[in-house]
Amino acid sequence: VSTPDLAGRHVVVSAGGTREPLDPVRFLGNRSSGKQGYALARTAAARGARVTLIEANTGLPDPAGVDVVRVGTAVQLREAVLKSAADADVVVMAAAVADFRPASYAEGKIKKKDGEEPAPIVLVRNPDILAEIGAERARPGQVIVGFAAETDDVLANGRAKLRRKGCDLLVVNEVGERKTFGSEENEAVILAADGGETPVPYGPKEALADTVWDLVVPALGSA
Ligand code: C5P
């Protein structure tokens, strides 16, 4: 049993990947499994937090003792996060949010027509939820944690992203084969706004989650 160092705290975690519909049967999506976000929710609950898990398209069973909110798209995720963040001590954005969505939605299934070129898919920007909650803390002292998957210049890009999004901690993953997506394990560096840098060796997503909470707890004001 873990130390209840998150007792009395409300923790909001987003998990999974958004899907942006094109028509009733098709969407633009991503490969996020949601497992890291679920590990964060489970470990926060084990450490005594009241946890709201906002999940997008994971298909994973609800963790015990956690309030689960289901969403589909980035716009729905934003609404749910802003609502729960209003009284949250910590918000962790572990979900993979689509940066763009189709500009229009076809009410009927898009059909291929003989001899016609396919129509291009026009995209529009989605809101950046992390940047929004990072810029406007819903409560003083609220701790905000982001995730970033990077393929190169991992630390430099991570530092720049931490500043741009205004978060307190940024968990940076180097993405590549074997690592991260759908896997039970993860490897990361956790960057802190105060310059701190905590490497987390390859291991279970639960271990990375606990290291995140170890860094969050001292950043929280007194309960
Ligand atoms: O910019 P990038 O997508 O790499 O940033 C990743 C971080 O930002 C993650 O924490 C993700 O949940 C969050 N994000 C967001 N809204 C977006 C895109 C990313 O909150 N539209």
PDB file of C-alpha atoms and ligand atoms in Angstrom:
ATOM      1  CA  VAL A   1       0.000   0.000   0.000  1.00  0.00           C
ATOM      2  CA  SER A   2       1.341   3.418  -0.990  1.00  0.00           C
ATOM      3  CA  THR A   3       1.639   6.433   1.304  1.00  0.00           C
ATOM      4  CA  PRO A   4      -1.607   8.452   1.025  1.00  0.00           C
ATOM      5  CA  ASP A   5       0.321  11.584   0.010  1.00  0.00           C
ATOM      6  CA  LEU A   6      -2.469  12.611  -2.410  1.00  0.00           C
ATOM      7  CA  ALA A   7      -5.254  12.300   0.183  1.00  0.00           C
ATOM      8  CA  GLY A   8      -7.679  15.232   0.027  1.00  0.00           C
ATOM      9  CA  ARG A   9      -6.524  16.128  -3.488  1.00  0.00           C
ATOM     10  CA  HIS A  10      -8.579  16.113  -6.672  1.00  0.00           C
ATOM     11  CA  VAL A  11      -6.547  14.778  -9.564  1.00  0.00           C
ATOM     12  CA  VAL A  12      -7.717  14.936 -13.190  1.00  0.00           C
ATOM     13  CA  VAL A  13      -6.066  12.657 -15.746  1.00  0.00           C
ATOM     14  CA  SER A  14      -6.832  12.504 -19.464  1.00  0.00           C
ATOM     15  CA  ALA A  15      -6.047   9.260 -21.281  1.00  0.00           C
ATOM     16  CA  GLY A  16      -6.331   7.660 -24.689  1.00  0.00           C
ATOM     17  CA  GLY A  17      -6.524   9.266 -28.092  1.00  0.00           C
ATOM     18  CA  THR A  18      -9.132  11.509 -29.647  1.00  0.00           C
ATOM     19  CA  ARG A  19     -10.977  10.532 -32.829  1.00  0.00           C
ATOM     20  CA  GLU A  20     -12.128  13.184 -35.249  1.00  0.00           C
ATOM     21  CA  PRO A  21     -15.056  11.983 -37.362  1.00  0.00           C
ATOM     22  CA  LEU A  22     -15.241  12.424 -41.139  1.00  0.00           C
ATOM     23  CA  ASP A  23     -18.597  10.697 -41.568  1.00  0.00           C
ATOM     24  CA  PRO A  24     -20.687   8.240 -39.493  1.00  0.00           C
ATOM     25  CA  VAL A  25     -18.195   5.394 -40.033  1.00  0.00           C
ATOM     26  CA  ARG A  26     -14.751   7.028 -40.385  1.00  0.00           C
ATOM     27  CA  PHE A  27     -12.424   9.100 -38.260  1.00  0.00           C
ATOM     28  CA  LEU A  28      -8.878  10.455 -38.006  1.00  0.00           C
ATOM     29  CA  GLY A  29      -7.247   8.913 -34.948  1.00  0.00           C
ATOM     30  CA  ASN A  30      -3.941   7.953 -33.374  1.00  0.00           C
ATOM     31  CA  ARG A  31      -2.225   4.973 -31.755  1.00  0.00           C
ATOM     32  CA  SER A  32      -2.481   5.970 -28.099  1.00  0.00           C
ATOM     33  CA  SER A  33      -3.601   2.974 -26.006  1.00  0.00           C
ATOM     34  CA  GLY A  34      -4.429   4.957 -22.870  1.00  0.00           C
ATOM     35  CA  LYS A  35      -2.388   2.624 -20.662  1.00  0.00           C
ATOM     36  CA  GLN A  36      -0.092   5.347 -19.284  1.00  0.00           C
ATOM     37  CA  GLY A  37      -3.072   7.526 -18.349  1.00  0.00           C
ATOM     38  CA  TYR A  38      -4.813   4.590 -16.671  1.00  0.00           C
ATOM     39  CA  ALA A  39      -1.632   3.818 -14.724  1.00  0.00           C
ATOM     40  CA  LEU A  40      -1.585   7.452 -13.547  1.00  0.00           C
ATOM     41  CA  ALA A  41      -5.234   7.224 -12.474  1.00  0.00           C
ATOM     42  CA  ARG A  42      -4.746   3.925 -10.600  1.00  0.00           C
ATOM     43  CA  THR A  43      -1.597   5.063  -8.786  1.00  0.00           C
ATOM     44  CA  ALA A  44      -3.161   8.427  -7.833  1.00  0.00           C
ATOM     45  CA  ALA A  45      -6.164   6.587  -6.368  1.00  0.00           C
ATOM     46  CA  ALA A  46      -3.814   4.234  -4.487  1.00  0.00           C
ATOM     47  CA  ARG A  47      -2.096   7.324  -3.026  1.00  0.00           C
ATOM     48  CA  GLY A  48      -5.441   8.609  -1.728  1.00  0.00           C
ATOM     49  CA  ALA A  49      -6.537  11.098  -4.406  1.00  0.00           C
ATOM     50  CA  ARG A  50     -10.063  11.618  -5.675  1.00  0.00           C
ATOM     51  CA  VAL A  51      -9.488  10.878  -9.336  1.00  0.00           C
ATOM     52  CA  THR A  52     -11.395  11.974 -12.428  1.00  0.00           C
ATOM     53  CA  LEU A  53     -10.218  10.014 -15.456  1.00  0.00           C
ATOM     54  CA  ILE A  54     -11.288  11.502 -18.772  1.00  0.00           C
ATOM     55  CA  GLU A  55     -10.831   8.810 -21.350  1.00  0.00           C
ATOM     56  CA  ALA A  56     -10.994   8.943 -25.123  1.00  0.00           C
ATOM     57  CA  ASN A  57     -11.501   5.722 -27.060  1.00  0.00           C
ATOM     58  CA  THR A  58      -9.365   3.385 -24.929  1.00  0.00           C
ATOM     59  CA  GLY A  59     -11.793   0.478 -24.544  1.00  0.00           C
ATOM     60  CA  LEU A  60     -10.142  -0.184 -21.174  1.00  0.00           C
ATOM     61  CA  PRO A  61     -12.213  -1.239 -18.128  1.00  0.00           C
ATOM     62  CA  ASP A  62     -12.871   1.429 -15.491  1.00  0.00           C
ATOM     63  CA  PRO A  63     -10.252   1.386 -12.731  1.00  0.00           C
ATOM     64  CA  ALA A  64     -11.736   0.799  -9.257  1.00  0.00           C
ATOM     65  CA  GLY A  65     -12.457   3.888  -7.188  1.00  0.00           C
ATOM     66  CA  VAL A  66     -12.040   6.353 -10.060  1.00  0.00           C
ATOM     67  CA  ASP A  67     -14.700   8.586 -11.699  1.00  0.00           C
ATOM     68  CA  VAL A  68     -14.575   7.968 -15.439  1.00  0.00           C
ATOM     69  CA  VAL A  69     -15.796  10.447 -18.050  1.00  0.00           C
ATOM     70  CA  ARG A  70     -15.930   9.213 -21.648  1.00  0.00           C
ATOM     71  CA  VAL A  71     -15.272  11.507 -24.595  1.00  0.00           C
ATOM     72  CA  GLY A  72     -14.588  11.043 -28.304  1.00  0.00           C
ATOM     73  CA  THR A  73     -13.190  14.173 -29.923  1.00  0.00           C
ATOM     74  CA  ALA A  74     -10.696  16.874 -28.918  1.00  0.00           C
ATOM     75  CA  VAL A  75     -13.500  19.419 -28.556  1.00  0.00           C
ATOM     76  CA  GLN A  76     -15.380  17.071 -26.170  1.00  0.00           C
ATOM     77  CA  LEU A  77     -12.143  16.364 -24.277  1.00  0.00           C
ATOM     78  CA  ARG A  78     -11.531  20.102 -23.859  1.00  0.00           C
ATOM     79  CA  GLU A  79     -15.019  20.619 -22.436  1.00  0.00           C
ATOM     80  CA  ALA A  80     -14.615  17.741 -19.957  1.00  0.00           C
ATOM     81  CA  VAL A  81     -11.111  18.826 -18.887  1.00  0.00           C
ATOM     82  CA  LEU A  82     -12.109  22.473 -18.334  1.00  0.00           C
ATOM     83  CA  LYS A  83     -15.127  21.351 -16.283  1.00  0.00           C
ATOM     84  CA  SER A  84     -13.143  18.983 -14.027  1.00  0.00           C
ATOM     85  CA  ALA A  85     -10.104  21.270 -13.815  1.00  0.00           C
ATOM     86  CA  ALA A  86     -12.181  23.969 -12.097  1.00  0.00           C
ATOM     87  CA  ASP A  87     -11.620  22.356  -8.674  1.00  0.00           C
ATOM     88  CA  ALA A  88      -8.585  20.187  -9.447  1.00  0.00           C
ATOM     89  CA  ASP A  89      -5.289  20.291  -7.558  1.00  0.00           C
ATOM     90  CA  VAL A  90      -3.511  18.495 -10.392  1.00  0.00           C
ATOM     91  CA  VAL A  91      -4.297  18.065 -14.097  1.00  0.00           C
ATOM     92  CA  VAL A  92      -2.315  15.534 -16.113  1.00  0.00           C
ATOM     93  CA  MET A  93      -2.799  15.597 -19.881  1.00  0.00           C
ATOM     94  CA  ALA A  94      -1.714  12.100 -20.897  1.00  0.00           C
ATOM     95  CA  ALA A  95      -4.190  11.882 -23.788  1.00  0.00           C
ATOM     96  CA  ALA A  96      -3.015  12.124 -27.382  1.00  0.00           C
ATOM     97  CA  VAL A  97      -5.102  14.966 -28.737  1.00  0.00           C
ATOM     98  CA  ALA A  98      -5.565  15.410 -32.478  1.00  0.00           C
ATOM     99  CA  ASP A  99      -4.019  18.712 -33.518  1.00  0.00           C
ATOM    100  CA  PHE A 100      -6.459  18.976 -36.438  1.00  0.00           C
ATOM    101  CA  ARG A 101     -10.010  17.865 -37.222  1.00  0.00           C
ATOM    102  CA  PRO A 102     -11.854  17.627 -40.534  1.00  0.00           C
ATOM    103  CA  ALA A 103     -13.362  21.004 -41.409  1.00  0.00           C
ATOM    104  CA  SER A 104     -16.696  19.373 -42.212  1.00  0.00           C
ATOM    105  CA  TYR A 105     -18.628  16.279 -41.214  1.00  0.00           C
ATOM    106  CA  ALA A 106     -20.625  14.321 -43.798  1.00  0.00           C
ATOM    107  CA  GLU A 107     -23.993  13.232 -42.376  1.00  0.00           C
ATOM    108  CA  GLY A 108     -24.042  10.304 -44.827  1.00  0.00           C
ATOM    109  CA  LYS A 109     -21.175   7.908 -45.562  1.00  0.00           C
ATOM    110  CA  ILE A 110     -18.744   9.405 -48.091  1.00  0.00           C
ATOM    111  CA  LYS A 111     -19.029   7.359 -51.317  1.00  0.00           C
ATOM    112  CA  LYS A 112     -16.472   6.661 -53.996  1.00  0.00           C
ATOM    113  CA  LYS A 113     -17.752   7.488 -57.455  1.00  0.00           C
ATOM    114  CA  ASP A 114     -16.507   5.808 -60.650  1.00  0.00           C
ATOM    115  CA  GLY A 115     -14.120   7.999 -62.610  1.00  0.00           C
ATOM    116  CA  GLU A 116     -13.974  10.737 -59.948  1.00  0.00           C
ATOM    117  CA  GLU A 117     -10.859  11.834 -58.071  1.00  0.00           C
ATOM    118  CA  PRO A 118     -11.170  11.533 -54.283  1.00  0.00           C
ATOM    119  CA  ALA A 119     -12.076  14.814 -52.593  1.00  0.00           C
ATOM    120  CA  PRO A 120      -9.268  16.259 -50.426  1.00  0.00           C
ATOM    121  CA  ILE A 121      -9.794  16.270 -46.660  1.00  0.00           C
ATOM    122  CA  VAL A 122      -9.661  19.846 -45.376  1.00  0.00           C
ATOM    123  CA  LEU A 123      -8.503  20.180 -41.759  1.00  0.00           C
ATOM    124  CA  VAL A 124      -8.866  22.897 -39.135  1.00  0.00           C
ATOM    125  CA  ARG A 125      -6.882  23.383 -35.909  1.00  0.00           C
ATOM    126  CA  ASN A 126      -8.150  21.884 -32.675  1.00  0.00           C
ATOM    127  CA  PRO A 127      -7.795  23.846 -29.435  1.00  0.00           C
ATOM    128  CA  ASP A 128      -4.588  23.148 -27.472  1.00  0.00           C
ATOM    129  CA  ILE A 129      -6.083  22.097 -24.139  1.00  0.00           C
ATOM    130  CA  LEU A 130      -2.794  21.870 -22.229  1.00  0.00           C
ATOM    131  CA  ALA A 131      -1.692  25.337 -23.360  1.00  0.00           C
ATOM    132  CA  GLU A 132      -5.085  26.710 -22.342  1.00  0.00           C
ATOM    133  CA  ILE A 133      -5.105  25.267 -18.819  1.00  0.00           C
ATOM    134  CA  GLY A 134      -1.386  26.077 -18.456  1.00  0.00           C
ATOM    135  CA  ALA A 135      -2.006  29.734 -19.289  1.00  0.00           C
ATOM    136  CA  GLU A 136      -5.061  30.102 -17.052  1.00  0.00           C
ATOM    137  CA  ARG A 137      -4.792  28.105 -13.850  1.00  0.00           C
ATOM    138  CA  ALA A 138      -8.303  27.408 -12.649  1.00  0.00           C
ATOM    139  CA  ARG A 139      -6.980  27.546  -9.052  1.00  0.00           C
ATOM    140  CA  PRO A 140      -3.869  29.120  -7.577  1.00  0.00           C
ATOM    141  CA  GLY A 141      -1.195  26.495  -7.015  1.00  0.00           C
ATOM    142  CA  GLN A 142      -2.744  24.042  -9.453  1.00  0.00           C
ATOM    143  CA  VAL A 143      -0.070  21.691 -10.818  1.00  0.00           C
ATOM    144  CA  ILE A 144      -0.221  20.926 -14.541  1.00  0.00           C
ATOM    145  CA  VAL A 145       1.561  18.024 -16.190  1.00  0.00           C
ATOM    146  CA  GLY A 146       1.894  17.432 -19.929  1.00  0.00           C
ATOM    147  CA  PHE A 147       3.247  14.638 -22.061  1.00  0.00           C
ATOM    148  CA  ALA A 148       5.289  14.885 -25.234  1.00  0.00           C
ATOM    149  CA  ALA A 149       6.318  12.230 -27.692  1.00  0.00           C
ATOM    150  CA  GLU A 150       9.421  13.287 -29.573  1.00  0.00           C
ATOM    151  CA  THR A 151      11.511  11.533 -32.190  1.00  0.00           C
ATOM    152  CA  ASP A 152      14.605  13.768 -32.175  1.00  0.00           C
ATOM    153  CA  ASP A 153      16.265  16.505 -30.099  1.00  0.00           C
ATOM    154  CA  VAL A 154      14.098  15.067 -27.357  1.00  0.00           C
ATOM    155  CA  LEU A 155      15.292  17.251 -24.461  1.00  0.00           C
ATOM    156  CA  ALA A 156      15.591  20.529 -26.390  1.00  0.00           C
ATOM    157  CA  ASN A 157      12.161  20.081 -27.952  1.00  0.00           C
ATOM    158  CA  GLY A 158      10.758  19.058 -24.568  1.00  0.00           C
ATOM    159  CA  ARG A 159      12.147  22.188 -22.861  1.00  0.00           C
ATOM    160  CA  ALA A 160      10.655  24.410 -25.566  1.00  0.00           C
ATOM    161  CA  LYS A 161       7.297  22.645 -25.305  1.00  0.00           C
ATOM    162  CA  LEU A 162       7.239  22.916 -21.493  1.00  0.00           C
ATOM    163  CA  ARG A 163       7.660  26.695 -21.796  1.00  0.00           C
ATOM    164  CA  ARG A 164       5.224  27.068 -24.685  1.00  0.00           C
ATOM    165  CA  LYS A 165       2.478  25.104 -22.925  1.00  0.00           C
ATOM    166  CA  GLY A 166       3.076  26.717 -19.536  1.00  0.00           C
ATOM    167  CA  CYS A 167       3.055  23.437 -17.601  1.00  0.00           C
ATOM    168  CA  ASP A 168       4.952  22.588 -14.408  1.00  0.00           C
ATOM    169  CA  LEU A 169       6.140  19.151 -15.521  1.00  0.00           C
ATOM    170  CA  LEU A 170       6.489  17.625 -18.965  1.00  0.00           C
ATOM    171  CA  VAL A 171       7.001  13.880 -19.396  1.00  0.00           C
ATOM    172  CA  VAL A 172       9.021  13.434 -22.553  1.00  0.00           C
ATOM    173  CA  ASN A 173       9.073  10.096 -24.347  1.00  0.00           C
ATOM    174  CA  GLU A 174      11.354   9.219 -27.160  1.00  0.00           C
ATOM    175  CA  VAL A 175       9.036   7.404 -29.561  1.00  0.00           C
ATOM    176  CA  GLY A 176      10.305   4.565 -31.665  1.00  0.00           C
ATOM    177  CA  GLU A 177       9.750   0.879 -32.321  1.00  0.00           C
ATOM    178  CA  ARG A 178       8.873  -1.210 -29.238  1.00  0.00           C
ATOM    179  CA  LYS A 179       8.539   1.887 -27.087  1.00  0.00           C
ATOM    180  CA  THR A 180       5.431   3.517 -25.721  1.00  0.00           C
ATOM    181  CA  PHE A 181       2.411   2.894 -27.968  1.00  0.00           C
ATOM    182  CA  GLY A 182       0.340  -0.032 -26.724  1.00  0.00           C
ATOM    183  CA  SER A 183       3.257  -1.292 -24.673  1.00  0.00           C
ATOM    184  CA  GLU A 184       3.076  -2.116 -20.959  1.00  0.00           C
ATOM    185  CA  GLU A 185       6.360  -0.292 -20.444  1.00  0.00           C
ATOM    186  CA  ASN A 186       7.698   3.178 -20.962  1.00  0.00           C
ATOM    187  CA  GLU A 187      10.894   5.179 -20.649  1.00  0.00           C
ATOM    188  CA  ALA A 188      10.967   8.940 -20.223  1.00  0.00           C
ATOM    189  CA  VAL A 189      12.593  12.062 -18.891  1.00  0.00           C
ATOM    190  CA  ILE A 190      10.457  14.296 -16.700  1.00  0.00           C
ATOM    191  CA  LEU A 191      11.315  17.970 -17.202  1.00  0.00           C
ATOM    192  CA  ALA A 192      10.341  20.515 -14.562  1.00  0.00           C
ATOM    193  CA  ALA A 193       9.703  24.244 -15.075  1.00  0.00           C
ATOM    194  CA  ASP A 194      12.333  24.968 -12.383  1.00  0.00           C
ATOM    195  CA  GLY A 195      14.975  23.284 -14.567  1.00  0.00           C
ATOM    196  CA  GLY A 196      14.769  19.838 -12.947  1.00  0.00           C
ATOM    197  CA  GLU A 197      15.329  16.774 -15.086  1.00  0.00           C
ATOM    198  CA  THR A 198      14.381  13.285 -13.849  1.00  0.00           C
ATOM    199  CA  PRO A 199      15.217  10.319 -16.064  1.00  0.00           C
ATOM    200  CA  VAL A 200      12.884   7.345 -15.640  1.00  0.00           C
ATOM    201  CA  PRO A 201      14.421   4.055 -16.828  1.00  0.00           C
ATOM    202  CA  TYR A 202      12.553   1.641 -19.104  1.00  0.00           C
ATOM    203  CA  GLY A 203       9.980  -0.116 -16.935  1.00  0.00           C
ATOM    204  CA  PRO A 204       6.279  -0.518 -16.111  1.00  0.00           C
ATOM    205  CA  LYS A 205       3.982   2.442 -16.831  1.00  0.00           C
ATOM    206  CA  GLU A 206       2.971   2.277 -13.140  1.00  0.00           C
ATOM    207  CA  ALA A 207       6.565   3.070 -12.116  1.00  0.00           C
ATOM    208  CA  LEU A 208       6.650   6.126 -14.385  1.00  0.00           C
ATOM    209  CA  ALA A 209       3.258   7.166 -12.976  1.00  0.00           C
ATOM    210  CA  ASP A 210       4.547   6.930  -9.390  1.00  0.00           C
ATOM    211  CA  THR A 211       7.602   9.011 -10.299  1.00  0.00           C
ATOM    212  CA  VAL A 212       5.260  11.683 -11.707  1.00  0.00           C
ATOM    213  CA  TRP A 213       3.329  11.740  -8.396  1.00  0.00           C
ATOM    214  CA  ASP A 214       6.622  11.839  -6.423  1.00  0.00           C
ATOM    215  CA  LEU A 215       7.427  15.088  -8.284  1.00  0.00           C
ATOM    216  CA  VAL A 216       3.884  16.508  -8.092  1.00  0.00           C
ATOM    217  CA  VAL A 217       3.431  16.060  -4.321  1.00  0.00           C
ATOM    218  CA  PRO A 218       6.165  18.532  -3.220  1.00  0.00           C
ATOM    219  CA  ALA A 219       4.839  21.081  -5.778  1.00  0.00           C
ATOM    220  CA  LEU A 220       1.379  21.092  -4.124  1.00  0.00           C
ATOM    221  CA  GLY A 221       0.647  23.709  -1.494  1.00  0.00           C
ATOM    222  CA  SER A 222      -0.644  22.647   1.926  1.00  0.00           C
ATOM    223  CA  ALA A 223      -4.039  20.945   1.733  1.00  0.00           C
TER     224      ALA A 223
HETATM  225  O1  C5P B   1       2.082  19.629 -28.918  1.00  0.00           O
HETATM  226  P1  C5P B   1       2.005  18.190 -28.530  1.00  0.00           P
HETATM  227  O2  C5P B   1       0.833  17.478 -29.135  1.00  0.00           O
HETATM  228  O3  C5P B   1       3.286  17.435 -28.716  1.00  0.00           O
HETATM  229  O4  C5P B   1       1.796  18.248 -26.963  1.00  0.00           O
HETATM  230  C1  C5P B   1       1.484  17.112 -26.227  1.00  0.00           C
HETATM  231  C2  C5P B   1       0.815  17.516 -24.932  1.00  0.00           C
HETATM  232  O5  C5P B   1      -0.171  18.513 -25.161  1.00  0.00           O
HETATM  233  C3  C5P B   1       0.079  16.357 -24.296  1.00  0.00           C
HETATM  234  O6  C5P B   1       0.094  16.560 -22.897  1.00  0.00           O
HETATM  235  C4  C5P B   1      -1.332  16.511 -24.880  1.00  0.00           C
HETATM  236  O7  C5P B   1      -2.294  15.926 -24.029  1.00  0.00           O
HETATM  237  C5  C5P B   1      -1.475  18.009 -24.953  1.00  0.00           C
HETATM  238  N1  C5P B   1      -2.308  18.498 -26.069  1.00  0.00           N
HETATM  239  C6  C5P B   1      -3.496  19.169 -25.803  1.00  0.00           C
HETATM  240  N2  C5P B   1      -4.271  19.654 -26.830  1.00  0.00           N
HETATM  241  C7  C5P B   1      -3.866  19.523 -28.113  1.00  0.00           C
HETATM  242  C8  C5P B   1      -2.641  18.866 -28.403  1.00  0.00           C
HETATM  243  C9  C5P B   1      -1.898  18.359 -27.357  1.00  0.00           C
HETATM  244  O8  C5P B   1      -3.856  19.309 -24.636  1.00  0.00           O
HETATM  245  N3  C5P B   1      -4.627  20.002 -29.092  1.00  0.00           N
END
